[in-house]
């Protein structure tokens, strides 16, 4: 694992900085020609022609990068990582930060960060902490605190990465609110806040306490948030960003350290090498451009993991789901209206489970309102769909109307301009947690996948834990046991 990269590998880190800069192609380089693109619509694999998200326009300068023009099929890499989303990017970055001598190849079916990480709702939000009561019941207090702390630490780590590297991804620290429209839901939120307060008193050193939660009830909520119809809100610190630009910056950090990225290259199958060569190849990954070899392989394939691993697929534990987002613009000028400026919210409106982020003054598209959710307007709830080349019009219709209802005609104006609609695929597990770790009985095959629509708050720390497992052979004590990939095989679907 600590061998220097093989000489045949053209590593851009080995080049002088001025040459290295040239290795990155200019913005909007044309897609590499691939005659068979239309045929590669394999069930369960990333669709080759996805909708373009708000964040991906214009494409990043590494969007179509192939570090080496040819797929390096003769080298044996220390790691082959499949997937260039935040999971794969973070694993590469963290591995190379520990040991710059590692040789790492990353395969990406689409353009860089072209799946969920480049097409989400733009929140980096420690919002799952409100599930703490359930976690205590299911896993005990220590584990519940570990999960909550990990979420907050993960969000803080992403923020720290963006700040340390001066990433221009429109990162904003914002006051967020979980907003309630029904008395039952708000009463429950207040109960949970009490539960958290009691836990904090008893365990002052163990939880995500750096982020204070504030309850606004009834008229106080309406006065503070100025939303006419709400019954209450729980506010805390969160963040909005262009996730695509953050993840491309993370990939660029890896590239500077020698990562070989091969975009528009689909991994089709992964097989153990029975007659390991002198160079130590243990795994072969077959792609549409040839077969590559690695000592270890990392699945950072989120909602597409089942397609590459029949054993995991057979557990039924990982279930893809299509999610949809709209960028809309109110007809009134909102630039000086604090109702919009303070926002970034999660209104529990008509049970649409909507999440809203607003482009800040100074951002490209300032005042655009990014709305996600409304999955319930699909009879199938969009479950088990991996085609994000189309949008669902019923969901779009609802998303376009949510902002005006939330903020009111007075603030919003009477019409709404639709800037963009797009879809993306998330991956859900029955318990709501990702799968992280080594695949059982397959030495050198690892995964950090299935982020349950919450990857901006989970993937970075999951990658950190996985890197420690791979490099040191042990799981860090701060990492939730609830994320262990082995549990997938303990699962039996309810009839
Ligand atoms: C519409 C939408 C809104 C969301 N909103 C939010 C939000 O506001 N906040 C939040 O925290 N999370 C949100 N999420 C979830 C979040 O985007 C994901 O959890 C996160 O991006 C997962 O990162 P990842 O790297 O694990 O997976 P992905 O970003 O999906 O990356 C996996 C990569 O693997 C590649 N890949 C897969 N199979 C293969 C193969 N066989 N060969 C080669 N490459 C392959 C894919 O093309 C993809 O690029 C949202 C997701 C969607 C879709
Ligand atoms: C990397 O390789 C060089 C040259 O072989 C060696 O001197 C150095 O110690 C290695 N670094 C690490 C972190 O292994
Ligand atoms: C980031 O910006 C600050 C202030 O402009 C500067 O001091 C620092 O060196 C920059 N860091 C990097 C990594 O570019
Ligand atoms: C393993 O053996 C097969 C069949 O003999 C051969 O085709 C293949 O190239 C070998 N692989 C390695 C890595 O030596
Ligand atoms: C918003 O406020 C700024 C500064 O006070 C002012 O210059 C600008 O004209 C205002 N814009 C609108 C649309 O009222
Ligand atoms: C999910 O979709 C796949 C491929 O279309 C299909 O084979 C499978 O049966 C579906 N599973 C469920 C639970 O609907
Ligand atoms: C799976 O189930 C077995 C038997 O009940 C148990 O010992 C093991 O801890 C479980 N593994 C996980 C990861 O939950």
mmCIF file of C-alpha atoms in Angstrom, residues 71-72 75-83 88 91-92 95 103-108 259-260 262 265 267 269-270 281-287 291-301 308 444-447 466 470:
data_model
loop_
_atom_site.group_PDB
_atom_site.id
_atom_site.type_symbol
_atom_site.label_atom_id
_atom_site.label_comp_id
_atom_site.label_asym_id
_atom_site.label_seq_id
_atom_site.Cartn_x
_atom_site.Cartn_y
_atom_site.Cartn_z
ATOM 1 C CA UNK A 71 -7.422 4.606 -19.367
ATOM 2 C CA UNK A 72 -4.383 3.261 -17.445
ATOM 3 C CA UNK A 75 -0.870 -0.141 -13.849
ATOM 4 C CA UNK A 76 -1.888 -1.639 -10.559
ATOM 5 C CA UNK A 77 -3.335 1.131 -8.396
ATOM 6 C CA UNK A 78 -3.262 1.147 -4.625
ATOM 7 C CA UNK A 79 -6.923 2.184 -4.780
ATOM 8 C CA UNK A 80 -9.551 2.290 -7.480
ATOM 9 C CA UNK A 81 -12.424 4.517 -6.366
ATOM 10 C CA UNK A 82 -15.717 4.279 -8.232
ATOM 11 C CA UNK A 83 -17.660 7.561 -8.054
ATOM 12 C CA UNK A 88 -15.363 9.416 -3.580
ATOM 13 C CA UNK A 91 -11.924 9.357 0.270
ATOM 14 C CA UNK A 92 -9.329 10.298 -2.376
ATOM 15 C CA UNK A 95 -6.095 9.045 1.535
ATOM 16 C CA UNK A 103 -1.630 5.761 -6.509
ATOM 17 C CA UNK A 104 -5.363 6.298 -6.881
ATOM 18 C CA UNK A 105 -7.591 5.956 -9.906
ATOM 19 C CA UNK A 106 -11.118 7.342 -9.851
ATOM 20 C CA UNK A 107 -13.756 6.154 -12.303
ATOM 21 C CA UNK A 108 -16.795 8.334 -12.943
ATOM 22 C CA UNK A 259 -5.296 11.487 -8.206
ATOM 23 C CA UNK A 260 -6.029 10.136 -11.695
ATOM 24 C CA UNK A 262 -11.348 9.356 -15.519
ATOM 25 C CA UNK A 265 -16.035 5.934 -17.738
ATOM 26 C CA UNK A 267 -17.430 0.613 -14.064
ATOM 27 C CA UNK A 269 -18.243 -5.109 -12.938
ATOM 28 C CA UNK A 270 -15.773 -5.695 -10.138
ATOM 29 C CA UNK A 281 -3.434 -6.710 -8.285
ATOM 30 C CA UNK A 282 -6.268 -8.079 -6.160
ATOM 31 C CA UNK A 283 -9.196 -6.576 -8.019
ATOM 32 C CA UNK A 284 -10.153 -5.959 -11.608
ATOM 33 C CA UNK A 285 -12.701 -3.364 -12.593
ATOM 34 C CA UNK A 286 -14.166 -3.764 -16.036
ATOM 35 C CA UNK A 287 -15.240 -0.506 -17.688
ATOM 36 C CA UNK A 291 -10.181 -3.146 -17.517
ATOM 37 C CA UNK A 292 -8.216 -1.541 -14.679
ATOM 38 C CA UNK A 293 -6.515 -3.164 -11.699
ATOM 39 C CA UNK A 294 -6.264 -2.271 -8.057
ATOM 40 C CA UNK A 295 -5.134 -3.615 -4.716
ATOM 41 C CA UNK A 296 -8.258 -2.193 -3.140
ATOM 42 C CA UNK A 297 -11.527 -0.893 -4.537
ATOM 43 C CA UNK A 298 -13.873 1.661 -2.977
ATOM 44 C CA UNK A 299 -17.542 1.845 -3.921
ATOM 45 C CA UNK A 300 -18.557 5.497 -3.605
ATOM 46 C CA UNK A 301 -21.525 4.849 -5.825
ATOM 47 C CA UNK A 308 -22.189 -3.168 -9.122
ATOM 48 C CA UNK A 444 -9.951 -5.071 -0.144
ATOM 49 C CA UNK A 445 -13.463 -4.163 -1.303
ATOM 50 C CA UNK A 446 -14.914 -1.211 0.588
ATOM 51 C CA UNK A 447 -17.912 1.098 0.436
ATOM 52 C CA UNK A 466 -13.438 4.535 5.970
ATOM 53 C CA UNK A 470 -8.500 0.958 5.233
#
